[in-house]
CSV table of C-alpha atoms (C1' of nucleotides) and ligand atoms in Angstrom, one decimal:
chain,number,residue,atom,x,y,z
C,16,MET,CA,-15.0,-9.0,80.2
C,17,ALA,CA,-17.1,-6.3,79.4
C,18,GLU,CA,-18.2,-8.0,75.8
C,19,THR,CA,-19.7,-10.6,77.9
C,20,GLN,CA,-22.1,-8.3,79.4
C,21,GLN,CA,-25.7,-8.3,77.8
C,22,ASP,CA,-28.2,-5.8,77.3
C,23,GLY,CA,-31.5,-6.0,79.6
C,24,GLU,CA,-33.9,-7.5,77.0
C,25,SER,CA,-31.3,-10.3,76.5
C,26,GLN,CA,-31.9,-11.4,80.1
C,27,LEU,CA,-35.2,-13.3,79.2
C,28,GLU,CA,-33.8,-14.9,76.0
C,29,ASN,CA,-30.5,-16.2,78.1
C,30,GLN,CA,-33.3,-17.7,80.6
C,31,GLN,CA,-35.2,-18.9,77.9
C,32,ILE,CA,-31.9,-20.5,76.2
C,33,LYS,CA,-31.0,-22.1,79.6
C,34,ASP,CA,-34.4,-23.6,80.5
C,35,ALA,CA,-34.2,-25.0,77.1
C,36,GLY,CA,-31.4,-27.2,78.5
C,37,LEU,CA,-28.8,-25.1,75.8
C,38,LYS,CA,-25.8,-23.1,76.6
C,39,VAL,CA,-26.4,-19.4,76.4
C,40,THR,CA,-24.1,-18.5,73.5
C,41,ALA,CA,-23.7,-15.2,71.4
C,42,PRO,CA,-25.7,-16.7,68.3
C,43,ARG,CA,-28.6,-18.2,70.2
C,44,VAL,CA,-29.4,-15.0,72.3
C,45,LYS,CA,-29.3,-12.7,69.0
C,46,ILE,CA,-31.5,-15.5,66.9
C,47,LEU,CA,-34.0,-15.7,69.3
C,48,GLY,CA,-33.9,-12.4,70.0
C,49,ILE,CA,-34.5,-11.7,66.2
C,50,LEU,CA,-37.4,-14.5,66.1
C,51,GLU,CA,-39.3,-12.5,69.1
C,52,SER,CA,-38.9,-8.9,68.0
C,53,CYS,CA,-38.6,-9.0,64.3
C,54,GLY,CA,-41.8,-8.5,63.3
C,55,LYS,CA,-42.6,-11.5,60.7
C,56,ARG,CA,-43.6,-14.4,62.8
C,57,HIS,CA,-42.9,-17.1,60.0
C,58,MET,CA,-39.0,-16.6,59.1
C,59,SER,CA,-37.0,-18.8,56.7
C,60,ALA,CA,-33.1,-19.6,58.1
C,61,GLU,CA,-32.0,-17.3,55.2
C,62,ASP,CA,-34.4,-14.5,56.5
C,63,VAL,CA,-33.2,-14.8,59.9
C,64,TYR,CA,-29.2,-14.8,58.2
C,65,LYS,CA,-30.4,-11.7,56.4
C,66,GLU,CA,-31.5,-10.2,59.5
C,67,LEU,CA,-28.1,-10.8,61.0
C,68,LEU,CA,-26.3,-9.5,58.4
C,69,SER,CA,-28.4,-6.2,58.5
C,70,GLN,CA,-27.4,-5.8,62.0
C,71,ASP,CA,-23.5,-6.5,61.4
C,72,GLU,CA,-23.6,-9.8,63.2
C,73,GLU,CA,-20.7,-12.3,62.2
C,74,ILE,CA,-22.8,-15.7,62.3
C,75,GLY,CA,-22.8,-18.1,59.5
C,76,LEU,CA,-25.8,-19.7,57.6
C,77,ALA,CA,-25.0,-22.9,58.7
C,78,THR,CA,-25.1,-21.8,62.6
C,79,VAL,CA,-28.6,-20.2,61.8
C,80,TYR,CA,-29.9,-23.4,60.4
C,81,ARG,CA,-28.2,-25.5,63.4
C,82,VAL,CA,-29.4,-23.0,65.6
C,83,LEU,CA,-32.8,-23.2,64.7
C,84,THR,CA,-32.8,-27.0,64.6
C,85,GLN,CA,-31.2,-27.1,68.2
C,86,PHE,CA,-34.4,-24.4,69.1
C,87,GLU,CA,-36.8,-26.9,67.5
C,88,GLY,CA,-35.6,-29.9,69.3
C,89,ALA,CA,-35.8,-28.0,72.7
C,90,GLY,CA,-39.4,-27.0,71.6
C,91,LEU,CA,-38.6,-23.3,71.2
C,92,VAL,CA,-39.6,-22.9,67.4
C,93,CYS,CA,-41.8,-24.9,65.2
C,94,ARG,CA,-40.5,-25.7,61.7
C,95,ARG,CA,-43.0,-25.8,58.8
C,96,HIS,CA,-42.8,-27.1,55.5
C,97,PHE,CA,-44.9,-24.8,53.2
C,98,GLU,CA,-44.7,-25.3,49.2
C,99,GLY,CA,-41.9,-24.1,47.7
C,100,GLY,CA,-38.2,-24.9,48.7
C,101,GLN,CA,-37.3,-23.5,52.4
C,102,SER,CA,-38.9,-24.2,55.3
C,103,VAL,CA,-40.0,-21.7,57.7
C,104,PHE,CA,-39.5,-21.2,61.8
C,105,GLU,CA,-41.6,-19.6,64.4
C,106,LEU,CA,-41.9,-19.3,68.0
C,107,ASN,CA,-43.7,-22.1,69.6
C,108,SER,CA,-46.4,-20.3,71.1
C,109,GLY,CA,-47.5,-23.4,72.7
C,110,GLU,CA,-50.6,-23.8,71.1
C,111,HIS,CA,-50.8,-25.7,68.1
C,112,HIS,CA,-52.6,-24.0,64.9
C,113,ASP,CA,-52.6,-24.2,61.3
C,114,HIS,CA,-52.1,-22.0,58.3
C,115,LEU,CA,-54.0,-20.4,55.4
C,116,VAL,CA,-51.1,-19.2,52.9
C,117,CYS,CA,-51.6,-16.9,50.0
C,118,LEU,CA,-50.3,-18.5,47.1
C,119,LYS,CA,-49.7,-14.8,45.5
C,120,CYS,CA,-48.2,-12.9,48.5
C,121,GLY,CA,-47.2,-15.7,50.9
C,122,ARG,CA,-49.4,-13.7,53.5
C,123,ILE,CA,-49.9,-16.2,56.2
C,124,VAL,CA,-53.2,-16.2,58.4
C,125,GLU,CA,-53.2,-19.0,61.7
C,126,PHE,CA,-56.3,-20.8,62.8
C,127,VAL,CA,-57.3,-23.5,64.8
C,128,ASP,CA,-60.3,-25.3,64.0
C,129,PRO,CA,-61.8,-27.7,67.4
C,130,THR,CA,-63.9,-29.5,64.5
C,131,ILE,CA,-61.2,-30.5,62.2
C,132,GLU,CA,-58.7,-31.7,65.2
C,133,LYS,CA,-61.5,-33.8,66.6
C,134,ARG,CA,-62.2,-35.3,63.4
C,135,GLN,CA,-58.5,-36.3,62.9
C,136,ALA,CA,-58.1,-37.8,66.0
C,137,LYS,CA,-61.2,-40.0,65.0
C,138,ILE,CA,-59.9,-41.0,61.9
C,139,ALA,CA,-56.5,-41.8,63.4
C,140,ALA,CA,-58.2,-43.7,65.9
C,141,GLU,CA,-60.4,-45.6,63.2
C,142,ASN,CA,-57.1,-46.6,61.6
C,143,HIS,CA,-55.6,-47.8,64.8
C,144,PHE,CA,-53.2,-45.0,64.4
C,145,LYS,CA,-51.5,-43.5,67.5
C,146,ILE,CA,-51.7,-40.0,66.2
C,147,GLU,CA,-48.6,-38.0,67.0
C,148,ASP,CA,-48.9,-34.9,65.0
C,149,HIS,CA,-50.2,-33.1,61.8
C,150,SER,CA,-49.9,-30.8,58.9
C,151,LEU,CA,-52.7,-28.6,57.4
C,152,VAL,CA,-52.1,-26.2,54.9
C,153,VAL,CA,-54.8,-24.5,53.3
C,154,TYR,CA,-53.5,-22.6,50.1
C,155,GLY,CA,-55.7,-19.7,48.4
C,156,ILE,CA,-55.3,-16.2,47.1
C,157,CYS,CA,-55.7,-13.4,49.7
C,158,SER,CA,-58.3,-11.0,49.5
C,159,ASP,CA,-55.7,-8.1,48.6
C,160,CYS,CA,-54.4,-10.4,45.8
C,161,GLN,CA,-57.6,-11.1,44.6
C,162,ALA,CA,-58.4,-7.3,44.4
C,163,LYS,CA,-55.2,-6.8,42.6
C,164,GLY,CA,-56.1,-9.4,39.5
N,15,MET,CA,-40.1,-52.4,13.2
N,16,ALA,CA,-40.4,-55.1,15.8
N,17,GLU,CA,-39.3,-53.2,18.7
N,18,THR,CA,-41.7,-50.4,18.4
N,19,GLN,CA,-44.2,-53.5,19.1
N,20,GLN,CA,-45.7,-53.1,22.5
N,21,ASP,CA,-47.2,-55.9,24.6
N,22,GLY,CA,-51.0,-55.7,25.2
N,23,GLU,CA,-50.7,-54.1,28.5
N,24,SER,CA,-49.2,-51.0,27.0
N,25,GLN,CA,-52.1,-50.0,24.7
N,26,LEU,CA,-53.9,-48.6,28.0
N,27,GLU,CA,-51.1,-46.5,28.8
N,28,ASN,CA,-50.6,-45.5,25.3
N,29,GLN,CA,-53.7,-44.2,25.3
N,30,GLN,CA,-53.7,-42.3,28.5
N,31,ILE,CA,-50.6,-40.4,27.5
N,32,LYS,CA,-52.3,-39.4,24.4
N,33,ASP,CA,-55.3,-38.3,25.8
N,34,ALA,CA,-53.0,-36.2,28.2
N,35,GLY,CA,-51.7,-34.3,24.8
N,36,LEU,CA,-48.3,-36.0,25.3
N,37,LYS,CA,-46.4,-38.0,22.9
N,38,VAL,CA,-46.3,-41.6,23.4
N,39,THR,CA,-42.5,-42.6,24.3
N,40,ALA,CA,-41.0,-45.4,25.8
N,41,PRO,CA,-40.1,-43.8,29.2
N,42,ARG,CA,-43.6,-42.5,29.5
N,43,VAL,CA,-45.1,-45.6,28.8
N,44,LYS,CA,-43.0,-47.4,31.0
N,45,ILE,CA,-43.0,-45.1,34.1
N,46,LEU,CA,-47.0,-44.9,33.8
N,47,GLY,CA,-46.8,-48.6,33.8
N,48,ILE,CA,-44.6,-48.8,36.7
N,49,LEU,CA,-47.0,-46.5,38.9
N,50,GLU,CA,-49.9,-48.4,37.7
N,51,SER,CA,-48.9,-51.7,38.4
N,52,CYS,CA,-45.8,-51.8,41.2
N,53,GLY,CA,-47.8,-52.5,43.8
N,54,LYS,CA,-46.9,-49.1,45.9
N,55,ARG,CA,-49.5,-46.2,45.4
N,56,HIS,CA,-47.0,-43.6,46.7
N,57,MET,CA,-43.5,-43.4,45.0
N,58,SER,CA,-40.6,-41.2,44.7
N,59,ALA,CA,-38.9,-40.3,41.8
N,60,GLU,CA,-35.9,-42.4,43.3
N,61,ASP,CA,-38.2,-45.8,43.6
N,62,VAL,CA,-39.4,-44.9,40.2
N,63,TYR,CA,-36.0,-45.0,39.3
N,64,LYS,CA,-34.9,-48.1,40.9
N,65,GLU,CA,-37.7,-50.0,39.4
N,66,LEU,CA,-36.6,-48.9,35.8
N,67,LEU,CA,-33.0,-50.1,37.0
N,68,SER,CA,-34.4,-53.3,38.2
N,69,GLN,CA,-36.2,-53.9,34.8
N,70,ASP,CA,-32.9,-52.9,33.2
N,71,GLU,CA,-34.7,-49.9,31.5
N,72,GLU,CA,-31.8,-47.3,30.7
N,73,ILE,CA,-34.0,-44.4,31.8
N,74,GLY,CA,-32.1,-41.4,33.5
N,75,LEU,CA,-33.2,-40.0,36.6
N,76,ALA,CA,-33.5,-36.5,35.2
N,77,THR,CA,-36.0,-38.0,32.5
N,78,VAL,CA,-37.7,-39.7,35.5
N,79,TYR,CA,-38.4,-36.3,37.3
N,80,ARG,CA,-39.4,-34.4,34.0
N,81,VAL,CA,-41.8,-37.2,33.0
N,82,LEU,CA,-43.7,-37.0,36.4
N,83,THR,CA,-43.5,-33.3,36.2
N,84,GLN,CA,-45.2,-33.5,32.6
N,85,PHE,CA,-47.8,-36.0,33.9
N,86,GLU,CA,-48.7,-33.9,37.0
N,87,GLY,CA,-48.9,-30.8,35.1
N,88,ALA,CA,-51.3,-33.0,32.8
N,89,GLY,CA,-53.3,-34.4,35.4
N,90,LEU,CA,-52.0,-38.0,35.6
N,91,VAL,CA,-50.5,-38.1,38.6
N,92,CYS,CA,-50.5,-35.8,42.0
N,93,ARG,CA,-47.2,-34.7,43.7
N,94,ARG,CA,-47.1,-35.3,47.6
N,95,HIS,CA,-44.8,-33.6,50.0
N,96,PHE,CA,-45.0,-35.3,53.0
N,97,GLU,CA,-42.1,-35.2,55.5
N,98,GLY,CA,-38.8,-36.2,54.7
N,99,GLY,CA,-36.9,-34.4,51.5
N,100,GLN,CA,-38.3,-36.5,48.7
N,101,SER,CA,-41.7,-35.7,47.0
N,102,VAL,CA,-43.8,-38.8,46.2
N,103,PHE,CA,-46.0,-39.2,43.2
N,104,GLU,CA,-49.5,-41.4,42.8
N,105,LEU,CA,-51.9,-41.8,39.9
N,106,ASN,CA,-54.4,-39.4,39.9
N,107,SER,CA,-57.5,-41.2,41.2
N,108,GLY,CA,-59.7,-38.4,40.0
N,109,GLU,CA,-61.0,-37.7,43.7
N,110,HIS,CA,-59.2,-35.7,46.1
N,111,HIS,CA,-57.9,-37.4,49.5
N,112,ASP,CA,-55.9,-36.7,52.5
N,113,HIS,CA,-53.1,-39.1,53.9
N,114,LEU,CA,-52.2,-40.6,57.4
N,115,VAL,CA,-48.7,-41.8,57.2
N,116,CYS,CA,-46.8,-43.6,59.8
N,117,LEU,CA,-43.7,-42.4,61.0
N,118,LYS,CA,-42.0,-45.9,61.7
N,119,CYS,CA,-42.4,-47.8,58.9
N,120,GLY,CA,-44.1,-45.0,56.0
N,121,ARG,CA,-47.3,-47.1,55.8
N,122,ILE,CA,-50.1,-44.7,54.2
N,123,VAL,CA,-53.7,-44.7,54.7
N,124,GLU,CA,-55.9,-42.5,52.5
N,125,PHE,CA,-59.1,-40.9,53.7
N,126,VAL,CA,-61.6,-38.1,53.1
N,127,ASP,CA,-63.3,-36.5,55.2
N,128,PRO,CA,-66.3,-34.1,53.9
N,129,THR,CA,-66.7,-32.6,57.5
N,130,ILE,CA,-63.0,-31.2,57.7
N,131,GLU,CA,-63.3,-30.1,53.8
N,132,LYS,CA,-66.2,-28.2,54.6
N,133,ARG,CA,-64.9,-26.7,57.7
N,134,GLN,CA,-61.5,-25.6,55.6
N,135,ALA,CA,-64.0,-24.1,52.9
N,136,LYS,CA,-65.5,-22.3,55.7
N,137,ILE,CA,-61.9,-20.9,57.0
N,138,ALA,CA,-60.9,-19.7,54.0
N,139,ALA,CA,-64.1,-17.7,53.3
N,140,GLU,CA,-64.1,-16.5,56.6
N,141,ASN,CA,-60.4,-15.0,56.0
N,142,HIS,CA,-61.7,-13.8,52.6
N,143,PHE,CA,-59.2,-16.3,51.0
N,144,LYS,CA,-60.1,-17.9,47.6
N,145,ILE,CA,-59.1,-21.7,48.3
N,146,GLU,CA,-57.2,-23.1,45.7
N,147,ASP,CA,-55.8,-26.1,47.2
N,148,HIS,CA,-55.0,-27.8,50.4
N,149,SER,CA,-52.6,-30.2,52.0
N,150,LEU,CA,-53.7,-32.4,55.3
N,151,VAL,CA,-51.3,-34.9,56.8
N,152,VAL,CA,-51.8,-37.0,60.2
N,153,TYR,CA,-48.5,-38.4,61.3
N,154,GLY,CA,-48.5,-41.5,64.0
N,155,ILE,CA,-47.9,-45.0,64.5
N,156,CYS,CA,-49.4,-47.7,62.9
N,157,SER,CA,-51.0,-50.8,64.6
N,158,ASP,CA,-48.1,-53.0,63.2
N,159,CYS,CA,-45.4,-50.5,64.7
N,160,GLN,CA,-47.0,-49.9,68.0
N,161,ALA,CA,-47.3,-53.7,68.4
N,162,LYS,CA,-43.6,-54.2,67.8
N,163,GLY,CA,-42.9,-51.6,70.3
M,19,DG,C1',-8.2,-20.2,87.1
M,20,DT,C1',-8.8,-24.9,84.3
M,21,DA,C1',-10.1,-28.1,81.8
M,22,DA,C1',-13.6,-31.0,79.9
M,23,DA,C1',-17.2,-30.4,77.0
M,24,DA,C1',-20.0,-27.7,73.8
M,25,DC,C1',-20.1,-24.6,70.3
M,26,DT,C1',-18.7,-22.0,66.4
M,27,DG,C1',-17.9,-20.4,61.2
M,28,DA,C1',-16.2,-21.5,56.7
M,29,DA,C1',-15.8,-25.2,53.9
M,30,DA,C1',-16.9,-29.2,52.0
M,31,DA,C1',-20.5,-32.9,51.5
M,32,DT,C1',-25.3,-34.4,50.9
M,33,DC,C1',-29.7,-34.6,48.9
M,34,DT,C1',-33.0,-33.8,46.0
M,35,DT,C1',-34.2,-31.2,41.6
M,36,DT,C1',-33.4,-29.2,37.5
M,37,DC,C1',-30.5,-27.5,33.3
M,38,DG,C1',-27.9,-27.4,29.3
M,39,DC,C1',-27.1,-29.4,25.0
M,40,DA,C1',-26.1,-32.7,21.5
M,41,DT,C1',-28.4,-36.9,19.9
M,42,DC,C1',-32.4,-39.6,19.1
M,43,DT,C1',-37.7,-40.6,18.2
M,44,DT,C1',-42.3,-39.4,17.4
M,45,DG,C1',-46.1,-38.3,14.4
M,46,DA,C1',-47.7,-36.2,10.4
M,47,DT,C1',-47.0,-35.7,5.6
M,48,DC,C1',-45.7,-37.3,0.8
A,30,DG,C1',-42.6,-46.7,3.9
A,31,DA,C1',-39.1,-42.5,3.6
A,32,DT,C1',-39.0,-37.4,5.2
A,33,DC,C1',-38.5,-34.2,8.6
A,34,DA,C1',-39.2,-30.8,12.1
A,35,DA,C1',-41.0,-30.7,17.0
A,36,DG,C1',-40.3,-32.5,20.6
A,37,DA,C1',-38.2,-36.1,24.0
A,38,DT,C1',-34.2,-38.3,25.8
A,39,DG,C1',-29.7,-39.1,28.5
A,40,DC,C1',-26.3,-37.4,30.3
A,41,DG,C1',-23.4,-34.5,33.3
A,42,DA,C1',-23.2,-30.1,35.2
A,43,DA,C1',-25.9,-26.6,38.1
A,44,DA,C1',-28.7,-25.3,41.6
A,45,DG,C1',-30.7,-25.0,46.1
A,46,DA,C1',-31.2,-26.1,50.6
A,47,DT,C1',-29.8,-28.4,54.3
A,48,DT,C1',-25.8,-31.0,56.9
A,49,DT,C1',-21.4,-32.5,58.0
A,50,DT,C1',-16.8,-31.7,59.2
A,51,DC,C1',-13.0,-29.7,61.7
A,52,DA,C1',-9.8,-26.8,63.8
A,53,DG,C1',-9.8,-23.2,66.6
A,54,DT,C1',-13.0,-20.9,70.4
A,55,DT,C1',-16.2,-20.3,73.8
A,56,DT,C1',-18.9,-21.5,78.1
A,57,DT,C1',-19.5,-24.0,82.4
A,58,DA,C1',-18.5,-26.8,86.4
A,59,DC,C1',-15.0,-27.5,89.9
W,221,MN,MN1,-47.8,-20.3,62.3
W,222,MN,MN1,-52.6,-40.7,48.4
W,223,ZN,ZN1,-51.7,-12.6,48.7
W,224,ZN,ZN1,-46.0,-48.3,60.8
DNA sequence: GTAAAACTGAAAATCTTTCGCATCTTGATC
DNA sequence: GATCAAGATGCGAAAGATTTTCAGTTTTAC
């Protein structure tokens, strides 16, 4: 049917979803599209849901959570647990990075520090842990917020 | 009255609570006592609550959360947000440290790495953030769990 | 096309944490 | 020690985030 037809941009998402081993469905295509082109790199499920609402999409919040969790399992997105309630999701850029978060405005800066990564590996090894993952978040006040008082 | 009498060990807790600017009440003394002598350095509110139940103490879960939050505000304990729902609390040893957590058995190893601390400060400074705090958790499999398969 | 398998939205259920409030304690004062 | 106001407690209810359930729908393989 005509409704099944997708606009050009969706072809990319369709393929990514297929490659991830998931079936191509409207909610998945839509949500991936939002993550890719919404401007905000770090979004909560609620953020995604609101964006869907603003686009008059009939997708429930439960579905948003379900799809984001599936995307996480498939390696398409990463889930982050910063301070303060909700998890935030971001497209998996392929390369690991850590975060600097402003406690006032929520601004996020991403960074990678090879020295820190190496030290972590060393610490894990010294304690006979097989390292699987890590989470480093530095909290502070960004320059804008410092200026504002 | 006789019920008010406290055993010797409690004197220490009483003083710590007073020093923190809090009134000395049975739940506070009991909870601080558990944190100090329960053996587990990192406990969830639920863990503390269960320990209280096992000691036939009539203290509600809401009170446990309230007291732990007060202790946190007073600097007596630190709250940690590891993966997996519940926050865990530990006595404030005075000196900051980070954690290595086993994903299989939950075992926790504490560590401090001056190199990492310095790099974090540098990264914050480079991005014009006034650093306030940070959270570093390394997840892995401990040697025991590796051996078990 | 068809049917099995996978997916969906809405509502209900969980899980952790916090609130509202009537009742009880603590600690300072007489 | 008795008094009393400020502060704490316990309980159940509520909140907020996320997951599960379930009956109807869609996708994909043949
Ligand atoms: Mn990021
Ligand atoms: Mn610790
Ligand atoms: Zn800011
Ligand atoms: Zn282990």
